[in-house]
Short mmCIF file of C-alpha atoms and ligand atoms in Angstrom, two decimals:
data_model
loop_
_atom_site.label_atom_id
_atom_site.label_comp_id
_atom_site.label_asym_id
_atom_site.label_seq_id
_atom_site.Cartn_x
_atom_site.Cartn_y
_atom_site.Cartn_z
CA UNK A 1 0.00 0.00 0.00
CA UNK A 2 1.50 3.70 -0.63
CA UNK A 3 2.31 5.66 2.16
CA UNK A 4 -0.80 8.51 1.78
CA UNK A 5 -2.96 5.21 1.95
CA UNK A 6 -1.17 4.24 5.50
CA UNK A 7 -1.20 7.95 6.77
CA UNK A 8 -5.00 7.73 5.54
CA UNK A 9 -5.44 4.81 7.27
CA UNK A 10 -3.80 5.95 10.29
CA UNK A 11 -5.86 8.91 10.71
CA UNK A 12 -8.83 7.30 10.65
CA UNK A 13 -8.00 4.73 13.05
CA UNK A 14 -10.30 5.58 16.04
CA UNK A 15 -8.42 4.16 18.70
CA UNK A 16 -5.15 6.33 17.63
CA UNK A 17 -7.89 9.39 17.79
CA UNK A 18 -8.66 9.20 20.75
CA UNK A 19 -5.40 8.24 22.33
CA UNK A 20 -4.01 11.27 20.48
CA UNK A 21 -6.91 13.89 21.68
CA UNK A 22 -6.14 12.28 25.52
CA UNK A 23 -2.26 12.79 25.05
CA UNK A 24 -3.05 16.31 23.57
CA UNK A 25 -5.06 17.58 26.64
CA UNK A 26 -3.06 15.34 29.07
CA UNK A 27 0.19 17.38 28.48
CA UNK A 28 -1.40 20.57 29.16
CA UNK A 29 -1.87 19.00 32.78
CA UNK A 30 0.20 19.02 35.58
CA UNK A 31 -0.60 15.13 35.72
CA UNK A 32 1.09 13.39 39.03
CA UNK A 33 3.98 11.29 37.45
CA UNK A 34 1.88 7.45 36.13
CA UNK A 35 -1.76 8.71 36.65
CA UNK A 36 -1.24 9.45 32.85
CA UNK A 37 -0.67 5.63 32.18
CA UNK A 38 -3.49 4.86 34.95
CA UNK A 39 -6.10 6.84 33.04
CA UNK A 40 -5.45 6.36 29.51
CA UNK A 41 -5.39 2.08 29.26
CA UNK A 42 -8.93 0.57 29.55
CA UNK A 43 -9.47 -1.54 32.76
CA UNK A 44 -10.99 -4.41 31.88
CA UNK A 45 -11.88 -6.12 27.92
CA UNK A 46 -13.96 -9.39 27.66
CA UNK A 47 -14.32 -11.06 24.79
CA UNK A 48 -16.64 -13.50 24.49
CA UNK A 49 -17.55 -16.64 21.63
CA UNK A 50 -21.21 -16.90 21.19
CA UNK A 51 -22.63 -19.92 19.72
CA UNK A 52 -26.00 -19.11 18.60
CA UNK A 53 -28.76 -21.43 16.57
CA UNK A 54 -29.90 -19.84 13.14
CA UNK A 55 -33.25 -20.27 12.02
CA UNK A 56 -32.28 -22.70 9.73
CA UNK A 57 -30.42 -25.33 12.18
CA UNK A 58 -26.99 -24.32 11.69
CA UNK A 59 -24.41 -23.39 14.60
CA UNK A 60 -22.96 -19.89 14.04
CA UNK A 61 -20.38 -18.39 16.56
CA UNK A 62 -20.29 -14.23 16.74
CA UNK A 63 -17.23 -12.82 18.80
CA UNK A 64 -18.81 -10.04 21.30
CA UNK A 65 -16.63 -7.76 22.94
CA UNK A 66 -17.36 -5.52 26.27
CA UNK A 67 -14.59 -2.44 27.12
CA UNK A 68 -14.93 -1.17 30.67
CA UNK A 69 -12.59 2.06 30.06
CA UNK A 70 -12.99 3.05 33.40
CA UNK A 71 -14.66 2.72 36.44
CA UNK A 72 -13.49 5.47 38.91
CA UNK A 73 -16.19 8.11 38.88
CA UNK A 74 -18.69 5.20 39.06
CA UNK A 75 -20.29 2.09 36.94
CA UNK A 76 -18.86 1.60 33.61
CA UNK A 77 -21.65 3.51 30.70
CA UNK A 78 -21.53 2.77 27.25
CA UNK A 79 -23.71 1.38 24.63
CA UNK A 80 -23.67 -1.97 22.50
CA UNK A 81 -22.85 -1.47 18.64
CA UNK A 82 -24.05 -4.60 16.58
CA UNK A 83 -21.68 -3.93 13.43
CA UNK A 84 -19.65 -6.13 11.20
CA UNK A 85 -17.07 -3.97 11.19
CA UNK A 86 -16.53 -3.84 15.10
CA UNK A 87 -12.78 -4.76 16.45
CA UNK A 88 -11.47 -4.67 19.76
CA UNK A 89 -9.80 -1.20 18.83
CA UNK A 90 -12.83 -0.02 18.18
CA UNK A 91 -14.61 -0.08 21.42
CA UNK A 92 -11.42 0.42 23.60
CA UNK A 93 -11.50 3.59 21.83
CA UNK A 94 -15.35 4.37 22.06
CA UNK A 95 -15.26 3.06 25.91
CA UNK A 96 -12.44 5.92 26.24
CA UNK A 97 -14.55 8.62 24.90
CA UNK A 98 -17.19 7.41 27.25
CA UNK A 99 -15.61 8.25 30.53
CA UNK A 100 -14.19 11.43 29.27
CA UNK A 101 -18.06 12.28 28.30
CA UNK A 102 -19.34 11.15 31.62
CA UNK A 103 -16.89 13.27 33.30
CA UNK A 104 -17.75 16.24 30.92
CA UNK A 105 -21.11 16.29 32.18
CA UNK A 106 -20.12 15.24 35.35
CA UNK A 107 -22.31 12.31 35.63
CA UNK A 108 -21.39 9.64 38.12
CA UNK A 109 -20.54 7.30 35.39
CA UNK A 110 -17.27 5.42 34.46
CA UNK A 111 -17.20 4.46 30.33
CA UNK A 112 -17.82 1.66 29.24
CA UNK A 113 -18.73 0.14 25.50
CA UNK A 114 -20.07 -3.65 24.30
CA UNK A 115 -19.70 -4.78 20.22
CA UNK A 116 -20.62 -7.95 19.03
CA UNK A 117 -19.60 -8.43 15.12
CA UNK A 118 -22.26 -9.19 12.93
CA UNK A 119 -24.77 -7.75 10.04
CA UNK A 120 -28.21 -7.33 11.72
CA UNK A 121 -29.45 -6.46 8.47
CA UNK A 122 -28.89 -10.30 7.28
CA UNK A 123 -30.47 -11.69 10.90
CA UNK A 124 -33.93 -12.63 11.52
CA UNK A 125 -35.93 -10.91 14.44
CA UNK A 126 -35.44 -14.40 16.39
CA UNK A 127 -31.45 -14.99 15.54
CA UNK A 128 -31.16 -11.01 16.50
CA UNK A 129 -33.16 -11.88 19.99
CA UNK A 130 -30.93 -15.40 20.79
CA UNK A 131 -27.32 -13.54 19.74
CA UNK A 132 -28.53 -10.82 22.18
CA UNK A 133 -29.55 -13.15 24.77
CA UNK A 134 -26.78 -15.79 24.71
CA UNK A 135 -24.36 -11.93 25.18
CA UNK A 136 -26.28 -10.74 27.52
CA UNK A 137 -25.70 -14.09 29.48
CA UNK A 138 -22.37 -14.60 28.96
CA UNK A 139 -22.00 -11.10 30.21
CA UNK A 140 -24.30 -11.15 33.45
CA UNK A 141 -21.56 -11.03 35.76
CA UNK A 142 -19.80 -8.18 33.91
CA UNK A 143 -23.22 -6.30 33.66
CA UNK A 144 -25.21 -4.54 36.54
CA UNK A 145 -26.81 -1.31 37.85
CA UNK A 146 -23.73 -1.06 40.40
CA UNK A 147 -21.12 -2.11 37.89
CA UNK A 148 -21.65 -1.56 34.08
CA UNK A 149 -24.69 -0.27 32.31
CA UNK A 150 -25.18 -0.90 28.23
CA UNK A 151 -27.59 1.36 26.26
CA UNK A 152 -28.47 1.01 22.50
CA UNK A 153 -25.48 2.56 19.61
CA UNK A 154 -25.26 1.41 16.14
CA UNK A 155 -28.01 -1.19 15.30
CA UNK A 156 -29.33 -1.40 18.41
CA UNK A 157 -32.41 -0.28 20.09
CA UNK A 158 -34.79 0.19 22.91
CA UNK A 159 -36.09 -3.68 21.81
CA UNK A 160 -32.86 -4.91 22.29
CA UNK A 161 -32.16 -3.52 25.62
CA UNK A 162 -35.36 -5.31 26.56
CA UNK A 163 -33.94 -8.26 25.46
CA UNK A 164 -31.43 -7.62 28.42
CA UNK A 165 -33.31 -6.62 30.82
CA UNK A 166 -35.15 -10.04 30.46
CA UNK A 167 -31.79 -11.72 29.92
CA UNK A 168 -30.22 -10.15 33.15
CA UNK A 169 -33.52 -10.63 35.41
CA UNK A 170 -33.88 -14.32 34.57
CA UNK A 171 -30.24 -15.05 36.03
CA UNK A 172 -31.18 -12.54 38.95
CA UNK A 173 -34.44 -14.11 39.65
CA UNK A 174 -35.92 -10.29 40.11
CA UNK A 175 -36.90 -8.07 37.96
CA UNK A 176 -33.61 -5.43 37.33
CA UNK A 177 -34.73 -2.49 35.58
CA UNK A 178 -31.12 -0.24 35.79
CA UNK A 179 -29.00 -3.12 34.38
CA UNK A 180 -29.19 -0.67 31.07
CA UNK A 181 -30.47 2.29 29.59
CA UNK A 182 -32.29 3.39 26.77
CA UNK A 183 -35.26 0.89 27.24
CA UNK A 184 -38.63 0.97 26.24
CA UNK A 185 -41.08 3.23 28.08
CA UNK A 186 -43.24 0.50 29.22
CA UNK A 187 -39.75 -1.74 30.47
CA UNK A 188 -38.35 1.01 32.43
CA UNK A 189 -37.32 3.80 30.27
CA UNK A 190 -37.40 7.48 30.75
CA UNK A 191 -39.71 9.89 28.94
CA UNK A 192 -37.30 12.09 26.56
CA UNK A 193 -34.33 9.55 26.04
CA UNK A 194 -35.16 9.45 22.84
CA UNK A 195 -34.94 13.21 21.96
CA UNK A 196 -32.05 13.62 24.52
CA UNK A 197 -29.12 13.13 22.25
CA UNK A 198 -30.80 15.71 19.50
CA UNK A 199 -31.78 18.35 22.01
CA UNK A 200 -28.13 18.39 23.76
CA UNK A 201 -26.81 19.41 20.31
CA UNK A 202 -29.39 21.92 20.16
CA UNK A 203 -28.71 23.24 23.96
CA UNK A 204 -25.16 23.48 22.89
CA UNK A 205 -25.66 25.03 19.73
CA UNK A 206 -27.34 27.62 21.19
CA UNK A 207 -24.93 28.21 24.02
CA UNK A 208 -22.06 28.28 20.80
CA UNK A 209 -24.06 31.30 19.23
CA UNK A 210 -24.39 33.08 21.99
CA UNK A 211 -21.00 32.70 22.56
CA UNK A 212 -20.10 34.08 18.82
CA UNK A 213 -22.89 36.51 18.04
CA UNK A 214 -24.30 34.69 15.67
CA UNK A 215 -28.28 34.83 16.09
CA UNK A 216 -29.22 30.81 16.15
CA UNK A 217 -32.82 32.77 14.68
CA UNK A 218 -31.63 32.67 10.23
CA UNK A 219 -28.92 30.62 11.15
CA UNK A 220 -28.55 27.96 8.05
CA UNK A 221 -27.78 24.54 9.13
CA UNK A 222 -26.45 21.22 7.47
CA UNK A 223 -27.53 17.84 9.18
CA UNK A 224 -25.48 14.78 7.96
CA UNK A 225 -27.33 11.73 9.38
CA UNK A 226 -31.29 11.92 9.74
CA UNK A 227 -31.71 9.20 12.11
CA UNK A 228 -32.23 9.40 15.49
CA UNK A 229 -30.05 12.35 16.83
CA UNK A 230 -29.94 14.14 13.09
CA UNK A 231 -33.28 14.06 12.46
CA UNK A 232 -34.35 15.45 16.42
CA UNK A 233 -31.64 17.90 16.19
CA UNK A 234 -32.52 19.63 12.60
CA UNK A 235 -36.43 19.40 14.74
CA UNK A 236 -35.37 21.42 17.38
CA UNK A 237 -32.68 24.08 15.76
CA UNK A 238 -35.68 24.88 13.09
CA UNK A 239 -38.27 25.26 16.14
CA UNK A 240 -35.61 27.85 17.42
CA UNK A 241 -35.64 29.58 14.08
CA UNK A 242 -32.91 27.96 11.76
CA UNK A 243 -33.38 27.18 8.79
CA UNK A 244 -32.48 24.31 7.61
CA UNK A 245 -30.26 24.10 3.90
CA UNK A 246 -29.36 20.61 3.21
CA UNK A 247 -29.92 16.77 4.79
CA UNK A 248 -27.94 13.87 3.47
CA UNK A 249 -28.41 10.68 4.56
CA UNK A 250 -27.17 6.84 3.75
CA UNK A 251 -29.76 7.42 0.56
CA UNK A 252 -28.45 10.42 -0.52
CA UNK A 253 -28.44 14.31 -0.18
CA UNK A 254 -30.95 17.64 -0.68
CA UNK A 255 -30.46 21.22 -0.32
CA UNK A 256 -32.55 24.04 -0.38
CA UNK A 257 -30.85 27.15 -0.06
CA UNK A 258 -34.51 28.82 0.86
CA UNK A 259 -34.99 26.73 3.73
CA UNK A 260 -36.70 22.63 3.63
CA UNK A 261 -39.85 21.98 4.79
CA UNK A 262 -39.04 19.61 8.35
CA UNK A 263 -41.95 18.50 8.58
CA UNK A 264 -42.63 17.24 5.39
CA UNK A 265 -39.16 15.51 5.39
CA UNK A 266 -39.59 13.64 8.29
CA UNK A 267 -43.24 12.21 7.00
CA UNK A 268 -41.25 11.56 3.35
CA UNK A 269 -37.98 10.34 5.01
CA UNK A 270 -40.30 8.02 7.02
CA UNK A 271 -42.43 6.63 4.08
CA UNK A 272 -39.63 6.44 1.82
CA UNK A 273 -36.90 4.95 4.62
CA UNK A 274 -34.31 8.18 3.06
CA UNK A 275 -34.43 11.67 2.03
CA UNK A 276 -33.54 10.64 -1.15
CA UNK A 277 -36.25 12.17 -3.89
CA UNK A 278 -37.80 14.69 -1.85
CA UNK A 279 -39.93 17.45 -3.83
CA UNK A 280 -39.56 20.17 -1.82
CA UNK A 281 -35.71 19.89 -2.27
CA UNK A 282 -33.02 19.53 -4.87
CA UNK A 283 -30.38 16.79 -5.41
CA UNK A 284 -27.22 18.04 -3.49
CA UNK A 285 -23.92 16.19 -5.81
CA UNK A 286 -21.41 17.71 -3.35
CA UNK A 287 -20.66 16.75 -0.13
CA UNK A 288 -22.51 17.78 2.77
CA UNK A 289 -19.75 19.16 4.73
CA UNK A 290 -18.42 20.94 2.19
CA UNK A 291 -21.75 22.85 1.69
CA UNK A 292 -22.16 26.91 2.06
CA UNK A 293 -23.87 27.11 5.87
CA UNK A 294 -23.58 28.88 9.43
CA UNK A 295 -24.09 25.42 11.44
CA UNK A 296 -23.13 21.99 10.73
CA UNK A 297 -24.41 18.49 11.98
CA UNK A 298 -22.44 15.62 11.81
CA UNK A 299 -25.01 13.30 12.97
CA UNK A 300 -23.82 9.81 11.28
CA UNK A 301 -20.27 8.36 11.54
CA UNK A 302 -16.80 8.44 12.29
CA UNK A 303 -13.79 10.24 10.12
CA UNK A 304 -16.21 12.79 7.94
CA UNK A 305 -14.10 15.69 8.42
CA UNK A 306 -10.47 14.63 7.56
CA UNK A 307 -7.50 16.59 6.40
CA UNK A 308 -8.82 15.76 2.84
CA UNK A 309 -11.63 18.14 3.11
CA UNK A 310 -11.68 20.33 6.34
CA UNK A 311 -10.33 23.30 4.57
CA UNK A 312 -13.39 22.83 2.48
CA UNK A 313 -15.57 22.67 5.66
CA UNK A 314 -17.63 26.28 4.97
CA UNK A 315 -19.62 26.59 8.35
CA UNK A 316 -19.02 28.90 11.29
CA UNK A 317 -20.15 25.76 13.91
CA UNK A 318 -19.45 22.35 13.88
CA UNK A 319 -21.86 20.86 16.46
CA UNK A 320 -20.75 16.92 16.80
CA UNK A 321 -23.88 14.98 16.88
CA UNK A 322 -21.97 11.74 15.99
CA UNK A 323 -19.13 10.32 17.70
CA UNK A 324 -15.78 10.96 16.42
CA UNK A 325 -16.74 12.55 12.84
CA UNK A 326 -13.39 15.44 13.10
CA UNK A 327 -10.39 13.29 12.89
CA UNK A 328 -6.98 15.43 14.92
CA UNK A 329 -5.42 16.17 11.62
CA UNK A 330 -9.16 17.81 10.58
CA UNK A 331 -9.44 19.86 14.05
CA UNK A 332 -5.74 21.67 13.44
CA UNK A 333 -7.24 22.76 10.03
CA UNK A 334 -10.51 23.63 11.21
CA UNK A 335 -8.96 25.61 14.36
CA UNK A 336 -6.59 27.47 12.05
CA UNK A 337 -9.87 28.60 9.95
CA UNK A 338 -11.61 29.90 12.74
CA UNK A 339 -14.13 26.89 13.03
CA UNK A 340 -15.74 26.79 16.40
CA UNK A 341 -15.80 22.76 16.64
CA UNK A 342 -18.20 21.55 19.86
CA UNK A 343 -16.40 18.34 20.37
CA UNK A 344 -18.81 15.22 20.24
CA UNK A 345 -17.74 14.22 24.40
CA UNK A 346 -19.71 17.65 24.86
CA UNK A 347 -22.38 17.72 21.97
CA UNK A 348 -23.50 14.59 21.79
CA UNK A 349 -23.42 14.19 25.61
CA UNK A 350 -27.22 14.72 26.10
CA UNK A 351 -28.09 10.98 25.15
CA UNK A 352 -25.92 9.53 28.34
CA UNK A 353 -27.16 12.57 30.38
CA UNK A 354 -30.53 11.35 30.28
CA UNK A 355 -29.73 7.59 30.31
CA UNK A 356 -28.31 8.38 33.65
CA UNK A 357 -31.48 10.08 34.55
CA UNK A 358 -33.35 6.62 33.92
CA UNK A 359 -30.74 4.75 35.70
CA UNK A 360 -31.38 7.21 38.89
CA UNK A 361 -35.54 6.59 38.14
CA UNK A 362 -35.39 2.89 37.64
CA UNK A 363 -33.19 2.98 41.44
CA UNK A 364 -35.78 5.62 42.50
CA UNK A 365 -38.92 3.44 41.08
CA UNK A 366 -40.16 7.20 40.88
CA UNK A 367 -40.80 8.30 36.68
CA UNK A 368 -40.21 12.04 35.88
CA UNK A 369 -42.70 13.70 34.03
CA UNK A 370 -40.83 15.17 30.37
CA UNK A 371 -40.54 18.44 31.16
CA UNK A 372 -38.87 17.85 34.20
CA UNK A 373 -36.56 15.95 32.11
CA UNK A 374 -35.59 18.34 29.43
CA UNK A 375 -35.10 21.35 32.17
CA UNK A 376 -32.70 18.89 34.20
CA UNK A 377 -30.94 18.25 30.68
CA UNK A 378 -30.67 21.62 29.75
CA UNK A 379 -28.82 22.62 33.73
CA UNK A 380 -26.81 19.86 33.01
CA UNK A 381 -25.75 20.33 29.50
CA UNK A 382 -25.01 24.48 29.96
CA UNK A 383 -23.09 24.26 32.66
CA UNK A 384 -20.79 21.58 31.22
CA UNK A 385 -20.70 23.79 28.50
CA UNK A 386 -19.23 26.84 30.54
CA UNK A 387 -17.15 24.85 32.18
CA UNK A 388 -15.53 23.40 28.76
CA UNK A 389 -15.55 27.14 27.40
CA UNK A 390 -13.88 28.55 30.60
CA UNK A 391 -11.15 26.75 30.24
CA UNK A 392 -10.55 26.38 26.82
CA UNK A 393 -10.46 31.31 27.24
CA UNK A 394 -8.07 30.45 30.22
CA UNK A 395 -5.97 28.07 28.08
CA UNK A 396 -6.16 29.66 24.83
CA UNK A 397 -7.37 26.06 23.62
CA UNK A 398 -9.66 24.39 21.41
CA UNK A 399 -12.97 23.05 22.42
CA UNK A 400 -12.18 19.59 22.23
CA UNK A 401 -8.45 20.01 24.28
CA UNK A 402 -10.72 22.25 26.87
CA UNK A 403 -12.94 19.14 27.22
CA UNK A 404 -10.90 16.23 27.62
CA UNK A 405 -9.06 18.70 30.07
CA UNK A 406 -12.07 19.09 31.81
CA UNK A 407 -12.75 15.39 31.82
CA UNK A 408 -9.04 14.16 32.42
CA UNK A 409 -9.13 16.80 35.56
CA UNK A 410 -12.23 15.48 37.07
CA UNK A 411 -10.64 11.46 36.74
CA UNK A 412 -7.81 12.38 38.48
CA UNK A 413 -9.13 14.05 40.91
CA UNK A 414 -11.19 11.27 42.12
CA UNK A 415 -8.59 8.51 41.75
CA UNK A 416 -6.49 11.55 44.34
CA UNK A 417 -9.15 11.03 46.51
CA UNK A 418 -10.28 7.24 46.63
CA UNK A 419 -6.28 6.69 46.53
CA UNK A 420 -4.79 3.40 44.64
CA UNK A 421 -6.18 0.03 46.19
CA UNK A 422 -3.32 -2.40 47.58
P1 NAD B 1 -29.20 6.23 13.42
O1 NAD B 1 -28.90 4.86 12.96
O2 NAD B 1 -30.54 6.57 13.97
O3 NAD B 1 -28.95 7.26 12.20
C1 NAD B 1 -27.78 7.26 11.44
C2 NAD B 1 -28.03 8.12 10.22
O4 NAD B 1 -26.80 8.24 9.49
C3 NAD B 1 -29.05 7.54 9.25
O5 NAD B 1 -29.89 8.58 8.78
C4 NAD B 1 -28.19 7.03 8.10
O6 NAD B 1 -28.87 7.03 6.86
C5 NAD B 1 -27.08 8.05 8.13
N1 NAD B 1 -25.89 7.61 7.40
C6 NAD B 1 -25.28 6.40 7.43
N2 NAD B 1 -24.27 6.39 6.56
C7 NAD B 1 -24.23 7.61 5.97
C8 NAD B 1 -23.42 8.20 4.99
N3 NAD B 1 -22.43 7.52 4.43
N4 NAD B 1 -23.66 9.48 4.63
C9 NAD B 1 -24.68 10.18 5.18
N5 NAD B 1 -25.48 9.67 6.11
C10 NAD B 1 -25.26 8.40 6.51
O7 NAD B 1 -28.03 6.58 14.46
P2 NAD B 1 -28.04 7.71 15.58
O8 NAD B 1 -28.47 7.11 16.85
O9 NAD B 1 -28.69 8.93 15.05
O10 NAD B 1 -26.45 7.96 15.73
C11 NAD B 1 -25.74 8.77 14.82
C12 NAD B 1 -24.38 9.09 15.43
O11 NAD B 1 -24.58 9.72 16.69
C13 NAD B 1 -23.47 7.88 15.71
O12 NAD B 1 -22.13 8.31 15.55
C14 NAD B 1 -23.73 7.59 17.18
O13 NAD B 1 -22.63 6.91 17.80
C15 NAD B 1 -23.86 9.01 17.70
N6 NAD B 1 -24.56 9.12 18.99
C16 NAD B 1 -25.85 8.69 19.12
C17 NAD B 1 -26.49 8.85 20.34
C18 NAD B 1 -27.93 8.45 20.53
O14 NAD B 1 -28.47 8.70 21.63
N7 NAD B 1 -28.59 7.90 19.54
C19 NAD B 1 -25.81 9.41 21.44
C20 NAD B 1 -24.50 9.84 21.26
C21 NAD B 1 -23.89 9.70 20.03
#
């Protein structure tokens, strides 16, 4: 392979990300000498062979991995990623970015992230239900309210965390509700998890603007990704009066430099499973982050803004709905432009926020009405925005480095506390 391809390959390669955004913000702290190595290695990886019965008879084994990162600040939180493309790298690197977003946010959480490799898409609903079962089993002694807490990710879902539940409370013999996150409403979940993710991007947004003078009212925003926290996000931002210019999703892109009809994209994107097609837009044939706005939305996957194209990247905001989408190389570009990058640990940091809400109801037995839960989101969210923008003025850093600082501060400080054991 030529060397671009193995510089390409290295910056993409999450793992190397986020060990590189950790060293970047580490050395800016006066870190006491081997905390650094204490911090940055994950604690604990299981991997686990799963032998599970297809429909049709035959014995197929799926390797399922489960990365607790840390678990200083409290039980490892992370969610499970059904994917055929997940490696062991993989998740060490999401569990990473897990406890630095818990500790963001300040949420008594640890990180913590689960990947099992396989193609949902080319399961049956039962196969789907026994791989997640046999997992969940083989797992019940990693799992548990007091000790590591899963949530959906990539091709999972709130049916699939019921799956757990069931899984978990069978070898209990009770019924454990805070064993994960992200459930069902009538299983235990919260009201507004779903939302949560989208309306943290908007909170932040918002507190970004304010920040720059740039009125979030006019403001023309990008969304890449219209699932879950794309599709809530664009909701919300256009409720607060942007307008929204172009959508692109795994189907393909629009634009519509006059402002798209939400409403009338979600009913389309939902009756047509894509944006792809829809009338009130036209066919965008450039790519999304390259296009002319004041706000963009990464809301899909990893490594979209690379040194290949952040110089192209046009907006004033970068608000990280998905994890990892800015690789390092990107963020030096984009800093040097003037971007104002909210770092996915802080943007996307709503969804865990409120999963740790419905880990504190399900203890509680007590259910918040919605509103209470999008006011305690919004304290929650603002704050750890200050926080990261205090220190990224006092350190004349990025919002990302300001972050992790933020996050690698409040680790430390608890492992000064609690002290090393034996
Ligand atoms: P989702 O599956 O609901 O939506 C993903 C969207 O990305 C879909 O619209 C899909 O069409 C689109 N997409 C896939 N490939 C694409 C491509 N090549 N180009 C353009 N669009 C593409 O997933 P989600 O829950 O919205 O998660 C999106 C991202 O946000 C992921 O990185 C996830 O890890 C992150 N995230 C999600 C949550 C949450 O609560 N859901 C929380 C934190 C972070």
């Amino acid at each position: 392979m030529p060397a671009e391809g193995t510089n390409i390959q290295k910056e993409l390669n999450p793992l190397a990300n986020a060990e590189r955004q950790f060293e970047e913000a580490a050395a800016r702290l006066n870190l006491p000498a081997g905390l650094k190595e204490v911090i940055k290695k994950p604690r604990r990886t299981t991997i686990v062979s799963l032998p599970v019965m297809m429909d049709d008879g035959t014995i197929r084994i799926f390797t399922g991995y489960r990365v607790q990162h840390s678990i200083v600040r409290g039980p490892a939180k992370g969610g499970i990623r059904y994917h055929p493309d997940v490696t062991r790298e993989e998740v060490e690197a999401l569990a990473a970015w897990m406890t630095w977003k818990c500790a963001v946010v300040n949420i008594p959480f640890g990180g913590g992230k689960g990947g099992v490799v396989c193609d949902p898409a080319k399961l049956s609903k039962a196969e789907l239900e026994r791989l997640t079962r046999r997992y969940a089993a083989d797992l019940s002694d990693v799992f548990g309210p007091e000790s590591d807490v899963p949530a959906p990710d990539v091709n999972t879902n709130e049916q699939v965390m019921a799956w757990i539940v069931d899984t978990y409370s069978m070898h209990e013999r009770r019924t454990e509700y805070a064993v994960v996150t992200g459930k069902p409403l009538e299983v235990g979940g919260s009201a507004g998890r779903r939302e949560a993710t989208g309306r943290g991007v908007l909170f932040c947004a918002r507190e970004a603007c304010a920040h720059l003078k740039l009125p979030l009212k006019g403001a023309r925003i990008a969304v890449q990704g219209f699932g879950n926290v794309g599709s809530v996000s664009a909701d919300l931002m256009t409720r607060d009066g942007g307008l929204l210019v172009a959508v692109a999703d795994v189907t393909g892109a629009i634009h519509n430099p006059a402002g798209i009809d939400l409403q009338g994209l979600l009913r389309y994107a939902a009756d047509h499973r894509g944006v792809k097609g829809f009338p009130g837009a036209k066919t965008l044939t450039t790519p999304i982050v390259e296009y002319d706005c004041d706000i963009l939305v990464p809301a899909a996957l990893e490594n979209v803004i690379t040194r290949e194209n952040a110089d192209r990247v046009k907006a004033r905001i970068v608000a990280e709905g998905a994890n990892g989408p800015t690789t390092p190389d990107a963020d030096q570009i984009l800093e040097k432009k003037g971007v104002f990058v909210i770092p996915d640990i802080l943007c996307n940091s709503g969804g865990v926020t409120v999963s740790y809400f419905e880990w504190v109801q399900n203890r509680m037995g007590f259910y918040w009405p919605e509103n209470e839960v999008n006011q305690r989101l919004e304290h929650t969210m603002v704050e750890a925005f200050k926080d990261v923008l205090i220190k990224s003025m006092e350190h004349r850093v990025n919002m990302r480095v300001a972050a992790f600082m933020v996050a690698i501060e409040r680790v430390v400080k608890v492992i000064m506390l609690r002290g090393l054991y034996a």
